[in-house]
Structures are given as structure tokens and as C-alpha cells.
Coordinates of N, CA and C in Angstrom, one line a residue:
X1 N 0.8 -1.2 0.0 CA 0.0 0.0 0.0 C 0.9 1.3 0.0
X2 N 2.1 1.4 0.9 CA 2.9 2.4 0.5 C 3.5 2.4 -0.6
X3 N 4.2 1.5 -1.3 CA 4.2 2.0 -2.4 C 3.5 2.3 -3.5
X4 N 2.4 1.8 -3.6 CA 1.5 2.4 -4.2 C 1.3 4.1 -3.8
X5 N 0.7 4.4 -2.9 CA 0.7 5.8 -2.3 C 2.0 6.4 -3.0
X6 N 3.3 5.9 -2.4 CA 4.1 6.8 -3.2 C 4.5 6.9 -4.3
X7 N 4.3 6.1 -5.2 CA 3.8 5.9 -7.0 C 3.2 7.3 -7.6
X8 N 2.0 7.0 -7.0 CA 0.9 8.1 -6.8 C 1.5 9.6 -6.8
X9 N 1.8 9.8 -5.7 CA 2.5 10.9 -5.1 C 3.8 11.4 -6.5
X10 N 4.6 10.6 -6.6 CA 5.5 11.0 -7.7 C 4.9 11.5 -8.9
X11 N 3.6 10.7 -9.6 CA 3.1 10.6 -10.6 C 2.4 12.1 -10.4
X12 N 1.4 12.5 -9.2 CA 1.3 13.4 -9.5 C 1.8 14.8 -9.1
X13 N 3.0 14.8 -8.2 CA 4.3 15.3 -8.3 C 4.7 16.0 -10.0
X14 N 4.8 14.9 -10.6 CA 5.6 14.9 -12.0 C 4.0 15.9 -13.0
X15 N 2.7 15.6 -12.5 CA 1.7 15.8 -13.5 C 1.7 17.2 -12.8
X16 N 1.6 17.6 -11.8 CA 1.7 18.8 -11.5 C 2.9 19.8 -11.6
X17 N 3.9 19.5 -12.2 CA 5.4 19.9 -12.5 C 5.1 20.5 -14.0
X18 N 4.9 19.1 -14.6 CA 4.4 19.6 -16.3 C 2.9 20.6 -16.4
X19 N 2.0 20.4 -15.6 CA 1.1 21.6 -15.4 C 1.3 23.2 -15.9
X20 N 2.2 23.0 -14.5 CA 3.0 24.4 -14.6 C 3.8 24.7 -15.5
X21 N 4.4 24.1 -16.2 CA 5.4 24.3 -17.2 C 4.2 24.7 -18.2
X22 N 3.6 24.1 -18.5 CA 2.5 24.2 -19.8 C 1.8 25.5 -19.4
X23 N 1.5 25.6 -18.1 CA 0.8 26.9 -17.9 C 1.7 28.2 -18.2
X24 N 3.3 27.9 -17.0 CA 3.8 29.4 -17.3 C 4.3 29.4 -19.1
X25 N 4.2 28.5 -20.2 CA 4.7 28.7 -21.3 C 3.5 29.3 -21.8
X26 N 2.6 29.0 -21.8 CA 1.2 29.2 -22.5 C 0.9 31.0 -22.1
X27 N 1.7 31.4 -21.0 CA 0.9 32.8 -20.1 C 2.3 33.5 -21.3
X28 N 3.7 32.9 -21.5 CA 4.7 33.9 -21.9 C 4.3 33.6 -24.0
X29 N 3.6 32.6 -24.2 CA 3.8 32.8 -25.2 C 2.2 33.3 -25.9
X30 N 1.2 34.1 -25.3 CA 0.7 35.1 -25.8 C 1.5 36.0 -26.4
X31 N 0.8 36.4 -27.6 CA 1.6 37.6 -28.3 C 1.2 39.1 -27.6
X32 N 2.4 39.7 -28.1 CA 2.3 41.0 -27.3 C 3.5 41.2 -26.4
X33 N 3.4 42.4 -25.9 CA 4.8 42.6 -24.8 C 3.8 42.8 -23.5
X34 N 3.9 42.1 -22.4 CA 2.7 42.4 -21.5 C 3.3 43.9 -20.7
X35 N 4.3 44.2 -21.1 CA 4.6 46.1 -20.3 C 3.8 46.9 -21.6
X36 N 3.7 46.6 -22.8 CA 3.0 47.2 -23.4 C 1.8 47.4 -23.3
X37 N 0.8 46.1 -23.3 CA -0.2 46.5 -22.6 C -0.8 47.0 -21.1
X38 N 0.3 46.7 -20.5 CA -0.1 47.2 -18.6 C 0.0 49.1 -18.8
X39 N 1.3 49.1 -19.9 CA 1.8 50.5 -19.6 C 0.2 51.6 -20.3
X40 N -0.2 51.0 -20.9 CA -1.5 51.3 -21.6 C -1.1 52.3 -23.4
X41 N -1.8 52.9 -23.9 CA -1.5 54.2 -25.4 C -0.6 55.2 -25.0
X42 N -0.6 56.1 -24.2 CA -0.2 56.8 -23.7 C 1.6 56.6 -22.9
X43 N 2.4 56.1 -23.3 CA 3.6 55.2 -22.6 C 4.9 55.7 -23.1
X44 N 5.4 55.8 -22.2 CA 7.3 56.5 -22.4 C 7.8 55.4 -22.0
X45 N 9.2 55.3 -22.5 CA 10.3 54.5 -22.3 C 10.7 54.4 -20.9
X46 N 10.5 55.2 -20.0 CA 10.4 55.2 -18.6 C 9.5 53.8 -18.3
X47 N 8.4 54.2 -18.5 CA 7.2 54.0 -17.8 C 7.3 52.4 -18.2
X48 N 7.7 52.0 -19.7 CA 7.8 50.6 -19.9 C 9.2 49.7 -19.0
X49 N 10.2 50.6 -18.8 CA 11.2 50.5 -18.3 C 10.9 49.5 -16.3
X50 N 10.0 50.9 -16.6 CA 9.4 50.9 -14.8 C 8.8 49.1 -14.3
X51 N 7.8 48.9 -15.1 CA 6.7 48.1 -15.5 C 7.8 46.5 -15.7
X52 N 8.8 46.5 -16.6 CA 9.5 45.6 -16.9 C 10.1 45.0 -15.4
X53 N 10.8 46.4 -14.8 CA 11.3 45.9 -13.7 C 10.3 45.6 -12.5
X54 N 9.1 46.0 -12.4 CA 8.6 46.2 -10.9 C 7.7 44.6 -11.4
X55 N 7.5 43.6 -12.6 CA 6.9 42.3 -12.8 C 8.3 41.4 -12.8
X56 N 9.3 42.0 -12.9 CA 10.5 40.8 -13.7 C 10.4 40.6 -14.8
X57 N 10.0 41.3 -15.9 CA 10.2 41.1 -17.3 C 11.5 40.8 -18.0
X58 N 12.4 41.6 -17.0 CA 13.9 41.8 -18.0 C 14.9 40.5 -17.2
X59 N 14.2 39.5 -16.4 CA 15.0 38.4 -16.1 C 14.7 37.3 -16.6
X60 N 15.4 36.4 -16.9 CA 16.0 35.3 -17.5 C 14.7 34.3 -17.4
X61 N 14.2 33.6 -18.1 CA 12.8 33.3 -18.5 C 13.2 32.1 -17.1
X62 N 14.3 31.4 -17.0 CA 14.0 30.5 -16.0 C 13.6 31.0 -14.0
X63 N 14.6 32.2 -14.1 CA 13.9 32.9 -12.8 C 12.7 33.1 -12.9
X64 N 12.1 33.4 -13.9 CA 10.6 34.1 -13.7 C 10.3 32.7 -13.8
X65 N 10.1 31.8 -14.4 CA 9.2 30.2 -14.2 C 9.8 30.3 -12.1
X66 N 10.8 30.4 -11.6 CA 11.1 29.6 -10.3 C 10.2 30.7 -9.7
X67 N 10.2 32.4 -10.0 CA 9.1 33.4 -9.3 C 7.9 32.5 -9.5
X68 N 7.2 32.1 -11.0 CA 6.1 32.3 -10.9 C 5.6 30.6 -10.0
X69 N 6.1 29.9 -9.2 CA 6.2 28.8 -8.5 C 6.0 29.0 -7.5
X70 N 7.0 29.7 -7.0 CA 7.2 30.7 -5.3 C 5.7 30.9 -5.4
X71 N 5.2 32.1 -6.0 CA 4.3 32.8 -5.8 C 3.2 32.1 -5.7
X72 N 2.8 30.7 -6.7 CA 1.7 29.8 -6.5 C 1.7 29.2 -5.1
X73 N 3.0 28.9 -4.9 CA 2.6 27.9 -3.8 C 2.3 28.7 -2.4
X74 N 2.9 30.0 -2.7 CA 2.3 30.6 -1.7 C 1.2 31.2 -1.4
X75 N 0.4 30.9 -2.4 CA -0.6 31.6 -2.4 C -1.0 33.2 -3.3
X76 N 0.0 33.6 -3.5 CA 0.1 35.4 -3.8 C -0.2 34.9 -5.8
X77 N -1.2 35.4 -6.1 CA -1.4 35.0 -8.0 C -2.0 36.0 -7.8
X78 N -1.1 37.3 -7.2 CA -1.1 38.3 -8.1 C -1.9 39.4 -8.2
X79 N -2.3 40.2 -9.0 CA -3.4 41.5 -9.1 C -3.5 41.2 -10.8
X80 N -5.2 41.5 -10.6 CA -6.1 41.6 -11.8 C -5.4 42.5 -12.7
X81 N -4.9 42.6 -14.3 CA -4.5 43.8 -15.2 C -5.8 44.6 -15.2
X82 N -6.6 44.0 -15.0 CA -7.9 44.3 -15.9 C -8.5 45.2 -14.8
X83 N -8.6 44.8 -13.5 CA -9.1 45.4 -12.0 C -8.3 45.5 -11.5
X84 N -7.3 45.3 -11.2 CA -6.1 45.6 -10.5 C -6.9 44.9 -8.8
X85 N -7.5 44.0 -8.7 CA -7.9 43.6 -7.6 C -6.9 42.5 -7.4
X86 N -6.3 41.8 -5.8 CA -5.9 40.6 -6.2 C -6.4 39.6 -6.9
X87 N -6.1 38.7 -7.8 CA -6.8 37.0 -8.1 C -7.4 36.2 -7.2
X88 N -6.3 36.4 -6.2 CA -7.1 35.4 -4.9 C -8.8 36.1 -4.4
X89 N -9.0 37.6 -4.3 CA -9.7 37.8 -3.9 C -11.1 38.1 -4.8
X90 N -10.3 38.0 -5.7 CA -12.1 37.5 -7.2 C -12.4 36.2 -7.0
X91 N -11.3 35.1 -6.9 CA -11.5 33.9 -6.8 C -12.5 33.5 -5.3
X92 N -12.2 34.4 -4.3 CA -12.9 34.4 -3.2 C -14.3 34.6 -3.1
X93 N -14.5 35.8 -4.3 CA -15.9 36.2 -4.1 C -16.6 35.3 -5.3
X94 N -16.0 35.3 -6.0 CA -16.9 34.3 -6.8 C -17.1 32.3 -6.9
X95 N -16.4 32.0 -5.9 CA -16.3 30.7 -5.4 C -18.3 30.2 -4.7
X96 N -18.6 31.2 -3.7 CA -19.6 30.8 -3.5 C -20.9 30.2 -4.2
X97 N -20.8 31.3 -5.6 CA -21.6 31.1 -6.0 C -21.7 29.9 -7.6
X98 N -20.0 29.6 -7.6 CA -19.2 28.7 -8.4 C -20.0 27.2 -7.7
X99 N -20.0 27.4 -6.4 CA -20.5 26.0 -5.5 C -21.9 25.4 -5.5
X100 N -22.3 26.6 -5.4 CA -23.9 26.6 -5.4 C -24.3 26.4 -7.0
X101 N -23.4 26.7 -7.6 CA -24.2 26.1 -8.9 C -23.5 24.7 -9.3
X102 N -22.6 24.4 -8.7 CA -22.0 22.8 -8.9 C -22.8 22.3 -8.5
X103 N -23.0 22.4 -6.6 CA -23.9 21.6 -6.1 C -25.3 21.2 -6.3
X104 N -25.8 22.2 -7.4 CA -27.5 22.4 -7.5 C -27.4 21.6 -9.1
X105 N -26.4 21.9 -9.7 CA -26.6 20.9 -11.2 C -26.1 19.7 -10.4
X106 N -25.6 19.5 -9.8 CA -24.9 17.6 -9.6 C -26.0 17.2 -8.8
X107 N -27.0 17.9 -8.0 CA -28.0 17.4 -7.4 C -29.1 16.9 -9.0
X108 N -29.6 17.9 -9.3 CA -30.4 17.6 -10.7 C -29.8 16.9 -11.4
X109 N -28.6 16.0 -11.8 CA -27.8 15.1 -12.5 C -28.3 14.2 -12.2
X110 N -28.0 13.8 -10.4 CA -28.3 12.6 -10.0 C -29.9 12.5 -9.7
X111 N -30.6 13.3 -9.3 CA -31.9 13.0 -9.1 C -31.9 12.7 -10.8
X112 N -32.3 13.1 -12.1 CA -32.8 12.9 -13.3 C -31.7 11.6 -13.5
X113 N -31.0 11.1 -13.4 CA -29.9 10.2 -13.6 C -30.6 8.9 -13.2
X114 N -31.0 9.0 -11.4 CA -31.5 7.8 -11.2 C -33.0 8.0 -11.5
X115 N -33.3 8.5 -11.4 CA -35.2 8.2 -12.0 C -35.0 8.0 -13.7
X116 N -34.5 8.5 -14.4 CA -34.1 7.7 -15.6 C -33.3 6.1 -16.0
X117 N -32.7 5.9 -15.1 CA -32.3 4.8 -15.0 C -33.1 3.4 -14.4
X118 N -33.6 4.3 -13.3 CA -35.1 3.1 -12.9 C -36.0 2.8 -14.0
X119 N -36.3 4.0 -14.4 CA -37.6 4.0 -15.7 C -37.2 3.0 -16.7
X120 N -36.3 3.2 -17.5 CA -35.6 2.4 -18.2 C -35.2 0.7 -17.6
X121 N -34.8 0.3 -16.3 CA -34.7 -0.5 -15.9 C -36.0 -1.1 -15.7
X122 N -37.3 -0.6 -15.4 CA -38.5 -1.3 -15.1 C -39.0 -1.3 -16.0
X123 N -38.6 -0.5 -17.2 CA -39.7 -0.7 -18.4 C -39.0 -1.2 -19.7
X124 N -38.0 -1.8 -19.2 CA -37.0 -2.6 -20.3 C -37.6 -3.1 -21.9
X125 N -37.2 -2.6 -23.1 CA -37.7 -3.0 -24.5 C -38.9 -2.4 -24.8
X126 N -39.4 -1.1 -23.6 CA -41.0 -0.5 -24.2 C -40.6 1.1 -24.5
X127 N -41.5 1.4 -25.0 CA -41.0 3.5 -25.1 C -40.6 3.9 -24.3
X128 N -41.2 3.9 -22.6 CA -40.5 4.3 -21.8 C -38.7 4.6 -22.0
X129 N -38.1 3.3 -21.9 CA -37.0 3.0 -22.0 C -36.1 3.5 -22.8
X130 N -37.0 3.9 -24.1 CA -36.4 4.5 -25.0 C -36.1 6.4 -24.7
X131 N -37.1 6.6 -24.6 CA -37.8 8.0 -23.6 C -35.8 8.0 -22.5
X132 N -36.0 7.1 -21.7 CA -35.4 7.1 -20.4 C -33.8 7.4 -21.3
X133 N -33.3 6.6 -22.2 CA -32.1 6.3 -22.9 C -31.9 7.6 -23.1
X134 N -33.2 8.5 -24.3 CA -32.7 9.8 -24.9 C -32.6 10.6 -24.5
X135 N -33.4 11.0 -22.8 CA -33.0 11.9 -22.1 C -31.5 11.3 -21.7
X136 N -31.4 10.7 -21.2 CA -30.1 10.6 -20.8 C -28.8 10.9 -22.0
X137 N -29.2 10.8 -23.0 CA -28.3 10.8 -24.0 C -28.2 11.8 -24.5
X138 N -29.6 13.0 -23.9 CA -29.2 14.6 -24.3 C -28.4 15.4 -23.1
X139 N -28.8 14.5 -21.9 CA -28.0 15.1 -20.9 C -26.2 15.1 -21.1
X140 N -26.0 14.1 -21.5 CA -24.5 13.6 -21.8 C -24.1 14.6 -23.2
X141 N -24.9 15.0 -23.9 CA -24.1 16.1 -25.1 C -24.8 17.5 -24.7
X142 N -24.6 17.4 -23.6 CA -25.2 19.0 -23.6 C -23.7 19.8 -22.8
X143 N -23.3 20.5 -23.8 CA -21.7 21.3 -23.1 C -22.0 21.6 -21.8
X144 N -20.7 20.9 -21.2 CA -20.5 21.6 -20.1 C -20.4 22.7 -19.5
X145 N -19.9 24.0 -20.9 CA -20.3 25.4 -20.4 C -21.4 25.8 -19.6

């Protein structure tokens, strides 16, 4: 059993290593200069200058992957470009209501899930059954958005 656990552990050690790699490559390789856009139309060589240094732009792409690591695991991801709010703290307010709509569709999943599945199981080879199948089978292609 421990080694299994620690299998596990490595495995997802290793899947959460490549995560991040995929994530900080994917955030540096949007196009654009991101001091260009923070600095906004209006921008002097100062101001981009400023911007470069007060994010770590002008360091070595592997320090900024080991910053942007620190910073996850500590918790700190940062302030909104967009609202200049922290991340943690949108993520905060909008969590509640992220829950409450998990919990209220996975409730309606499984209530329609098993009453379809009975119907179907008690009414084996009649319309019902069929009825029971295609709702089920529209529930399953309906995007998760």
C-alpha cells in the first residue's frame, strides 16, 4: 500500500510539475509585450522601463518560471491587469456562487440520472425505456459550459 501511495505521489508530483510548465509557457507565449499592454497608449520608455522591472520582465525566463512557482505555492497570484484587484480575492468572491451552482446541477444530475435509469430498468424494451435512454443521451451532449 505504501508503495502504491508513493507511485501516486511521484506521478502526481511529475503531472503537476508539467502543469505548470504548460501553464507558465502558454501565459509567456501570448503575443504582445505584456509592459505594453499594462503600460497602456499613452507610454514613455520610462514607464515601460518601470513596468519591466517592478513584474521581472527583464529576467531570465527560468527565474521568472522559479518566481512564478514561489508565488503559486504561496498563495500570492497576483493582481487583476484588468481590475487591478488581487486574483485570490475574485477567486474568493466568486467561489460561493461557483459551489452553489456545482452543487444544485450535480443534485439535478443525479436526481434525473437515477429516475431515468429506474424507468428504463423497469420498463425494459418498451417506449419508456427508450424516452429514459434519450433523455439521458441529451443530458451527456449538452456542453458543459
Amino acid at each position: 500500500m505504501t508503495k502504491y501511495l508513493l507511485t501516486r505521489l511521484r506521478q502526481s508530483l511529475i503531472t503537476l510539475f508539467l502543469v505548470s510548465v504548460v501553464v507558465f509557457a502558454g501565459i509567456r507565449a501570448l503575443p504582445g509585450d505584456p509592459a505594453l499592454a499594462l503600460a497602456g497608449e499613452e507610454r514613455s520608455p520610462e514607464a515601460l522601463a518601470a513596468i519591466r522591472e517592478a513584474y521581472g520582465l527583464n529576467d531570465n525566463i527560468v527565474v521568472q518560471y522559479v518566481r512564478f512557482i514561489g508565488h503559486a505555492l504561496t498563495g500570492d497570484l497576483g493582481s487583476s491587469s484588468r481590475t487591478g484587484l488581487p486574483v485570490a480575492e475574485a477567486i474568493g468572491q466568486a467561489l460561493p456562487v461557483t459551489l452553489e451552482l456545482a452543487a444544485l446541477s450535480l443534485l439535478f444530475a443525479v436526481v434525473l440520472g437515477i429516475g431515468a435509469g429506474v424507468v428504463a430498468a423497469v420498463r425494459r424494451g418498451k417506449p419508456e425505456e427508450w424516452i429514459a435512454n434519450g433523455i439521458a443521451l441529451i443530458g451527456l451532449s449538452i456542453p458543459t459550459f
